[in-house]
Tab-separated table of C-alpha atoms in Angstrom:
chain	number	residue	atom	x	y	z
F	1	MET	CA	56.754	-83.766	35.520
F	2	THR	CA	53.485	-81.816	34.555
F	3	ALA	CA	50.751	-81.945	37.296
F	4	SER	CA	47.214	-82.873	35.632
F	5	ALA	CA	43.890	-81.369	36.526
F	6	PRO	CA	41.470	-83.583	38.427
F	7	PRO	CA	39.620	-86.169	36.150
F	8	VAL	CA	35.849	-85.104	34.923
F	9	PRO	CA	33.299	-87.704	36.317
F	10	PRO	CA	30.968	-89.212	33.695
F	11	SER	CA	27.900	-87.085	32.935
F	12	THR	CA	25.009	-87.391	35.390
F	13	LEU	CA	22.563	-87.436	32.574
F	14	VAL	CA	20.321	-90.455	31.880
F	15	ARG	CA	21.018	-92.516	28.968
F	16	GLU	CA	18.811	-94.646	26.847
F	17	VAL	CA	20.308	-97.353	24.767
F	18	SER	CA	19.423	-99.865	22.469
F	19	ALA	CA	20.821	-102.614	19.805
F	20	ARG	CA	19.438	-105.001	17.427
F	21	LEU	CA	21.199	-107.870	15.770
F	22	GLU	CA	19.667	-109.976	12.887
F	23	LEU	CA	21.380	-113.343	12.620
F	24	GLN	CA	21.223	-116.230	10.345
F	25	LEU	CA	22.222	-119.611	11.625
F	26	SER	CA	23.372	-122.275	9.501
F	27	SER	CA	23.453	-125.020	12.138
F	28	ALA	CA	22.774	-125.212	15.713
F	29	THR	CA	25.045	-122.396	17.614
F	30	ASP	CA	26.381	-121.567	20.867
F	31	LEU	CA	26.339	-117.744	21.382
F	32	SER	CA	27.598	-115.203	23.690
F	33	LEU	CA	26.401	-111.516	23.730
F	34	LEU	CA	28.205	-108.668	25.110
F	35	MET	CA	25.568	-105.962	24.522
F	36	ALA	CA	24.307	-105.218	28.173
F	37	ALA	CA	25.185	-102.034	29.820
F	38	ALA	CA	27.250	-102.450	32.755
F	39	LYS	CA	25.642	-102.129	36.268
F	40	LEU	CA	27.754	-99.941	37.938
F	41	PRO	CA	27.800	-99.724	41.854
F	42	GLY	CA	25.365	-96.839	42.779
F	43	SER	CA	23.755	-96.536	39.478
F	44	THR	CA	20.203	-97.915	38.289
F	45	VAL	CA	20.211	-100.107	35.026
F	46	GLU	CA	16.597	-100.986	33.799
F	47	ASP	CA	16.886	-103.131	30.678
F	48	GLN	CA	15.738	-106.201	28.846
F	49	LEU	CA	17.076	-108.644	26.305
F	50	VAL	CA	14.729	-110.317	23.975
F	51	VAL	CA	15.917	-113.060	21.671
F	52	THR	CA	13.370	-114.626	18.972
F	53	HIS	CA	13.972	-117.745	16.492
F	54	ASP	CA	12.157	-117.562	13.189
F	55	ASP	CA	9.689	-115.042	14.439
F	56	GLY	CA	8.697	-117.084	17.764
F	57	PRO	CA	10.364	-117.839	21.099
F	58	LEU	CA	13.420	-119.575	21.531
F	59	PRO	CA	13.448	-123.045	22.954
F	60	ALA	CA	13.769	-123.170	26.772
F	61	ALA	CA	17.220	-124.752	26.658
F	62	SER	CA	18.346	-122.225	24.432
F	63	ARG	CA	17.180	-118.803	26.364
F	64	PRO	CA	19.711	-116.388	27.365
F	65	VAL	CA	21.544	-116.868	30.754
F	66	GLU	CA	23.297	-113.714	32.314
F	67	VAL	CA	26.897	-114.399	33.455
F	68	PRO	CA	28.899	-111.788	35.386
F	69	VAL	CA	32.189	-110.809	33.959
F	70	GLY	CA	35.283	-109.142	35.011
F	71	PRO	CA	35.353	-107.566	38.624
F	72	ALA	CA	32.220	-107.108	40.337
F	73	GLU	CA	32.763	-103.261	40.781
F	74	ARG	CA	32.679	-102.925	36.872
F	75	GLY	CA	29.264	-104.869	37.050
F	76	GLU	CA	29.705	-106.139	33.393
F	77	ARG	CA	27.583	-109.014	32.201
F	78	MET	CA	27.556	-111.477	29.390
F	79	HIS	CA	24.473	-113.299	27.928
F	80	VAL	CA	24.981	-116.974	27.094
F	81	LEU	CA	22.819	-119.019	24.726
F	82	ARG	CA	23.127	-122.795	24.244
F	83	GLY	CA	22.115	-124.759	21.303
F	84	VAL	CA	20.422	-122.137	19.560
F	85	PRO	CA	18.695	-124.052	16.464
F	86	ALA	CA	19.394	-123.174	12.804
F	87	GLY	CA	17.266	-120.421	11.412
F	88	ARG	CA	16.858	-116.517	11.633
F	89	VAL	CA	17.556	-115.024	15.135
F	90	VAL	CA	16.815	-111.567	16.187
F	91	VAL	CA	18.591	-110.138	19.303
F	92	GLU	CA	16.970	-106.992	20.871
F	93	TYR	CA	18.507	-105.107	23.678
F	94	SER	CA	17.243	-101.977	25.360
F	95	GLY	CA	17.994	-100.037	28.387
F	96	ARG	CA	17.562	-96.753	30.501
F	97	LEU	CA	20.945	-96.133	32.593
F	98	THR	CA	20.891	-93.650	35.622
F	99	PRO	CA	24.023	-92.669	37.284
F	100	GLY	CA	24.164	-92.702	40.955
F	101	THR	CA	22.914	-89.770	42.830
F	102	SER	CA	26.594	-88.522	43.433
F	103	GLY	CA	27.632	-88.721	39.973
F	104	THR	CA	30.967	-89.892	40.970
F	105	THR	CA	30.595	-93.808	41.375
F	106	THR	CA	32.369	-95.468	38.666
F	107	ALA	CA	34.608	-98.482	37.687
F	108	SER	CA	37.459	-95.937	37.069
F	109	ALA	CA	37.902	-94.654	40.491
F	110	VAL	CA	40.832	-95.635	42.739
F	111	ASP	CA	41.397	-99.527	43.188
F	112	THR	CA	39.928	-100.959	46.175
F	113	ASP	CA	41.329	-104.326	46.185
F	114	GLU	CA	45.163	-103.711	46.403
F	115	ALA	CA	45.779	-107.453	45.423
F	116	ALA	CA	43.482	-107.484	42.457
F	117	ALA	CA	44.776	-104.130	41.213
F	118	LEU	CA	48.290	-105.295	41.361
F	119	ALA	CA	47.703	-108.460	39.489
F	120	GLU	CA	45.560	-106.360	36.498
F	121	ARG	CA	48.201	-103.736	36.295
F	122	PHE	CA	50.850	-106.419	35.474
F	123	GLU	CA	48.471	-108.025	33.144
F	124	LEU	CA	47.539	-104.890	31.328
F	125	CYS	CA	50.999	-103.899	30.760
F	126	ARG	CA	51.758	-107.356	28.915
F	127	PRO	CA	51.434	-107.460	24.851
F	128	SER	CA	47.960	-109.058	23.988
F	129	ARG	CA	46.866	-110.328	20.418
F	130	TYR	CA	45.982	-106.889	18.659
F	131	CYS	CA	48.268	-104.785	20.909
F	132	PRO	CA	51.831	-106.141	20.607
F	133	SER	CA	53.410	-103.468	22.591
F	134	ASP	CA	56.835	-105.270	22.800
F	135	GLU	CA	57.257	-104.440	19.165
F	136	LEU	CA	57.120	-100.765	19.900
F	137	THR	CA	58.941	-100.244	23.019
F	138	ALA	CA	61.803	-98.430	21.256
F	139	PHE	CA	59.801	-96.587	18.960
F	140	ALA	CA	57.521	-95.303	21.938
F	141	ALA	CA	60.530	-94.425	24.248
F	142	SER	CA	62.054	-92.328	21.210
F	143	GLU	CA	58.728	-90.525	20.188
F	144	PHE	CA	57.271	-89.728	23.727
F	145	GLY	CA	60.048	-90.266	26.321
F	146	THR	CA	59.321	-91.981	29.446
F	147	ARG	CA	57.356	-92.128	32.587
F	148	ALA	CA	60.254	-90.552	34.348
F	149	ASP	CA	60.721	-87.897	32.030
F	150	ARG	CA	57.177	-86.838	31.613
F	151	GLY	CA	54.777	-88.544	34.226
F	152	ASP	CA	51.708	-90.666	33.582
F	153	ALA	CA	49.230	-87.939	32.861
F	154	GLU	CA	51.321	-86.013	30.192
F	155	LEU	CA	52.285	-89.410	28.504
F	156	ALA	CA	48.790	-90.538	28.133
F	157	GLU	CA	47.642	-87.266	26.708
F	158	ALA	CA	50.615	-87.149	24.245
F	159	ILE	CA	50.101	-90.655	23.141
F	160	THR	CA	46.291	-89.865	22.487
F	161	ALA	CA	47.054	-86.824	20.649
F	162	TRP	CA	49.768	-88.286	18.471
F	163	VAL	CA	47.178	-91.158	17.360
F	164	THR	CA	44.451	-88.592	16.738
F	165	ASP	CA	47.223	-86.674	14.450
F	166	ARG	CA	48.547	-89.853	12.719
F	167	LEU	CA	45.397	-91.718	11.685
F	168	VAL	CA	42.539	-90.923	9.594
F	169	TYR	CA	39.147	-92.283	10.235
F	170	THR	CA	38.271	-94.483	7.567
F	171	SER	CA	35.083	-96.966	7.519
F	172	GLY	CA	35.945	-100.311	6.035
F	173	SER	CA	39.595	-99.710	6.140
F	174	SER	CA	40.646	-102.555	8.568
F	175	THR	CA	39.990	-106.184	9.056
F	176	PRO	CA	39.000	-108.133	12.230
F	177	PHE	CA	42.775	-109.518	11.921
F	178	ASP	CA	44.550	-105.995	11.873
F	179	GLY	CA	46.485	-105.228	14.865
F	180	ALA	CA	48.091	-101.948	16.167
F	181	ILE	CA	51.179	-102.171	13.806
F	182	GLN	CA	49.255	-102.564	10.529
F	183	THR	CA	47.019	-99.621	11.762
F	184	MET	CA	50.065	-97.661	12.379
F	185	LEU	CA	51.676	-98.390	9.090
F	186	ARG	CA	48.209	-97.951	7.309
F	187	GLY	CA	47.543	-94.586	8.799
F	188	GLN	CA	43.810	-95.166	9.063
F	189	GLY	CA	41.311	-97.373	10.793
F	190	VAL	CA	38.095	-97.394	12.684
F	191	CYS	CA	37.312	-96.783	16.479
F	192	ARG	CA	38.904	-100.019	17.647
F	193	ASP	CA	41.927	-99.498	15.513
F	194	TYR	CA	42.450	-96.055	17.195
F	195	ALA	CA	41.886	-97.743	20.669
F	196	HIS	CA	44.528	-100.570	19.881
F	197	LEU	CA	47.120	-98.237	19.032
F	198	VAL	CA	46.570	-96.127	22.170
F	199	VAL	CA	46.512	-99.217	24.305
F	200	THR	CA	49.655	-100.538	22.762
F	201	LEU	CA	51.939	-97.305	22.868
F	202	ALA	CA	50.814	-96.893	26.570
F	203	ARG	CA	51.925	-100.358	27.368
F	204	ALA	CA	55.198	-99.892	25.470
F	205	LEU	CA	55.799	-97.184	28.098
F	206	GLU	CA	54.700	-99.465	31.188
F	207	LEU	CA	51.324	-97.643	31.340
F	208	PRO	CA	48.635	-100.292	32.249
F	209	ALA	CA	46.207	-99.792	29.285
F	210	ARG	CA	42.972	-101.590	28.279
F	211	LEU	CA	40.158	-101.517	25.669
F	212	ALA	CA	36.485	-100.685	26.632
F	213	ALA	CA	33.487	-101.421	24.670
F	214	VAL	CA	30.792	-98.487	25.262
F	215	TYR	CA	27.763	-96.985	24.150
F	216	ALA	CA	28.328	-93.796	23.024
F	217	PRO	CA	25.597	-90.795	22.911
F	218	GLY	CA	26.661	-88.404	20.324
F	219	LEU	CA	28.680	-90.825	18.001
F	220	SER	CA	27.969	-90.439	14.241
F	221	PRO	CA	27.271	-92.821	12.474
F	222	MET	CA	25.858	-94.629	15.543
F	223	ASP	CA	27.591	-97.811	16.405
F	224	PHE	CA	29.082	-99.723	19.222
F	225	HIS	CA	32.194	-97.801	20.089
F	226	ALA	CA	35.729	-98.629	21.265
F	227	VAL	CA	38.011	-96.364	23.562
F	228	ALA	CA	41.266	-97.005	25.265
F	229	GLU	CA	41.503	-96.628	29.185
F	230	ILE	CA	44.968	-95.777	30.599
F	231	ARG	CA	45.805	-96.235	34.235
F	232	VAL	CA	47.602	-92.916	35.585
F	233	GLU	CA	49.318	-92.537	38.850
F	234	ASP	CA	50.728	-89.923	40.696
F	235	GLY	CA	54.583	-89.661	41.024
F	236	ASP	CA	54.418	-91.695	44.409
F	237	GLY	CA	52.469	-94.404	42.858
F	238	SER	CA	49.107	-93.639	44.619
F	239	ASP	CA	45.932	-92.441	43.449
F	240	GLY	CA	45.806	-94.661	40.334
F	241	ARG	CA	42.939	-94.094	38.096
F	242	TRP	CA	41.611	-95.568	34.871
F	243	GLN	CA	41.156	-92.703	32.583
F	244	VAL	CA	39.310	-92.841	29.308
F	245	HIS	CA	41.079	-91.871	26.108
F	246	ASP	CA	39.222	-91.374	22.628
F	247	ALA	CA	41.729	-90.571	20.110
F	248	THR	CA	38.869	-90.474	17.458
F	249	GLY	CA	37.317	-87.523	19.264
F	250	LEU	CA	33.702	-88.852	17.694
F	251	ALA	CA	31.688	-88.627	21.021
F	252	PRO	CA	31.964	-86.645	24.437
F	253	ARG	CA	33.857	-88.904	26.739
F	254	SER	CA	31.591	-87.838	29.674
F	255	SER	CA	28.458	-89.520	27.940
F	256	LEU	CA	29.975	-92.867	27.172
F	257	TRP	CA	28.692	-95.931	29.303
F	258	ARG	CA	30.714	-98.944	29.746
F	259	ILE	CA	29.552	-102.252	28.148
F	260	SER	CA	32.617	-104.442	28.653
F	261	THR	CA	36.331	-104.501	29.323
F	262	GLY	CA	39.521	-106.439	28.041
F	263	ARG	CA	43.058	-106.487	26.987
F	264	ASP	CA	41.803	-105.662	23.527
F	265	ALA	CA	38.646	-106.419	21.118
F	266	ALA	CA	39.481	-110.183	21.394
F	267	ASP	CA	37.822	-109.730	24.954
F	268	THR	CA	35.204	-107.305	23.996
F	269	ALA	CA	33.290	-108.704	21.001
F	270	PHE	CA	29.436	-107.935	21.002
F	271	LEU	CA	28.759	-111.578	19.555
F	272	THR	CA	30.794	-114.713	19.616
F	273	SER	CA	29.780	-117.917	18.105
F	274	LEU	CA	30.891	-121.279	18.794
F	275	SER	CA	30.450	-124.933	17.134
F	276	GLY	CA	28.116	-123.347	14.562
F	277	GLY	CA	27.812	-120.970	11.669
F	278	VAL	CA	26.646	-117.439	11.982
F	279	THR	CA	26.118	-114.727	9.505
F	280	LEU	CA	25.474	-111.050	10.782
F	281	GLN	CA	22.659	-109.881	8.460
F	282	GLN	CA	21.766	-106.477	10.191
F	283	MET	CA	22.797	-104.468	13.050
F	284	GLU	CA	21.436	-101.397	14.750
F	285	VAL	CA	22.654	-99.338	17.618
F	286	LEU	CA	21.219	-96.481	19.461
F	287	ALA	CA	22.723	-94.408	22.273
F	288	VAL	CA	21.271	-90.914	23.633
F	289	VAL	CA	21.352	-89.014	26.838
F	290	THR	CA	17.845	-87.582	27.914
F	291	GLY	CA	16.768	-84.620	30.249
F	292	GLY	CA	19.319	-82.368	28.997
F	293	GLU	CA	21.840	-81.518	26.221
F	294	LEU	CA	24.683	-83.734	25.073
F	295	PRO	CA	27.821	-82.612	27.364
F	296	HIS	CA	30.913	-81.366	25.659
F	297	ASP	CA	33.984	-83.119	25.709
F	298	PRO	CA	36.040	-81.359	28.544
F	299	ALA	CA	40.003	-80.808	27.945
F	300	GLY	CA	42.030	-83.022	30.436
F	301	PRO	CA	41.236	-86.484	31.951
F	302	VAL	CA	37.840	-88.052	32.045
F	303	LEU	CA	36.446	-91.195	34.045
F	304	LEU	CA	34.352	-93.751	32.209
F	305	ALA	CA	30.895	-94.780	33.663
């Protein structure tokens, strides 16, 4: 079993992020948005969400309502809009994100609620829609060994490196319906496909794993980004931390800022519509760090803001 270096905390640099969606609604629609940066304990998030309808304000009954999602310590937020009338809808989000003064307060730190952590760890070892880990159990064990053989940290790094080598990043190469097995067989994909394959292989080896949607300063071309988080424990089962693993290597992990977290992309979609017709006409995303240079991606484990 190989001992791992202490995880690197997220960058203490201030991030500025923005996202703009232009939608065309063919009928009255209920929408939910997962675009707001997470308000981590100890951090400061100054942001605003503005939604216009046919170049004017939304009807009062349809204006965004902020709803907390997930554990409180992650600070994730959904915005729900009900009965938005047919027409052109523009969603504009902007935020200035300042980490806590210590630079170490993150949602990836040691779990504090033992019961909640235990339940989450079991849930995030199970197969999910895009991550059918039960179908790759034998393959993963043959390719990587087991937790007893190598330890959590070494396994997590090996899985990420394997996915990096196995896949070619290719825009437009996958559909919203493709899961990890299709990605592995095709040998190419985009960020969510990379993350799904990492998550699937980790779960196949009984490592709890989840997908995080993030703002990613340094990403090119700029977009919403998806990465995997794997829960790594010491040999005695203590000091479990959710470490971020990005097999694409497209942005420094210490610059990332969490938006939402889930079993896979089905839980982290930036836009969901119910009972109506929606066409995404245009999308723009921007994420930068201010007050200093973009950090380099360090070797070894990193925690996600």
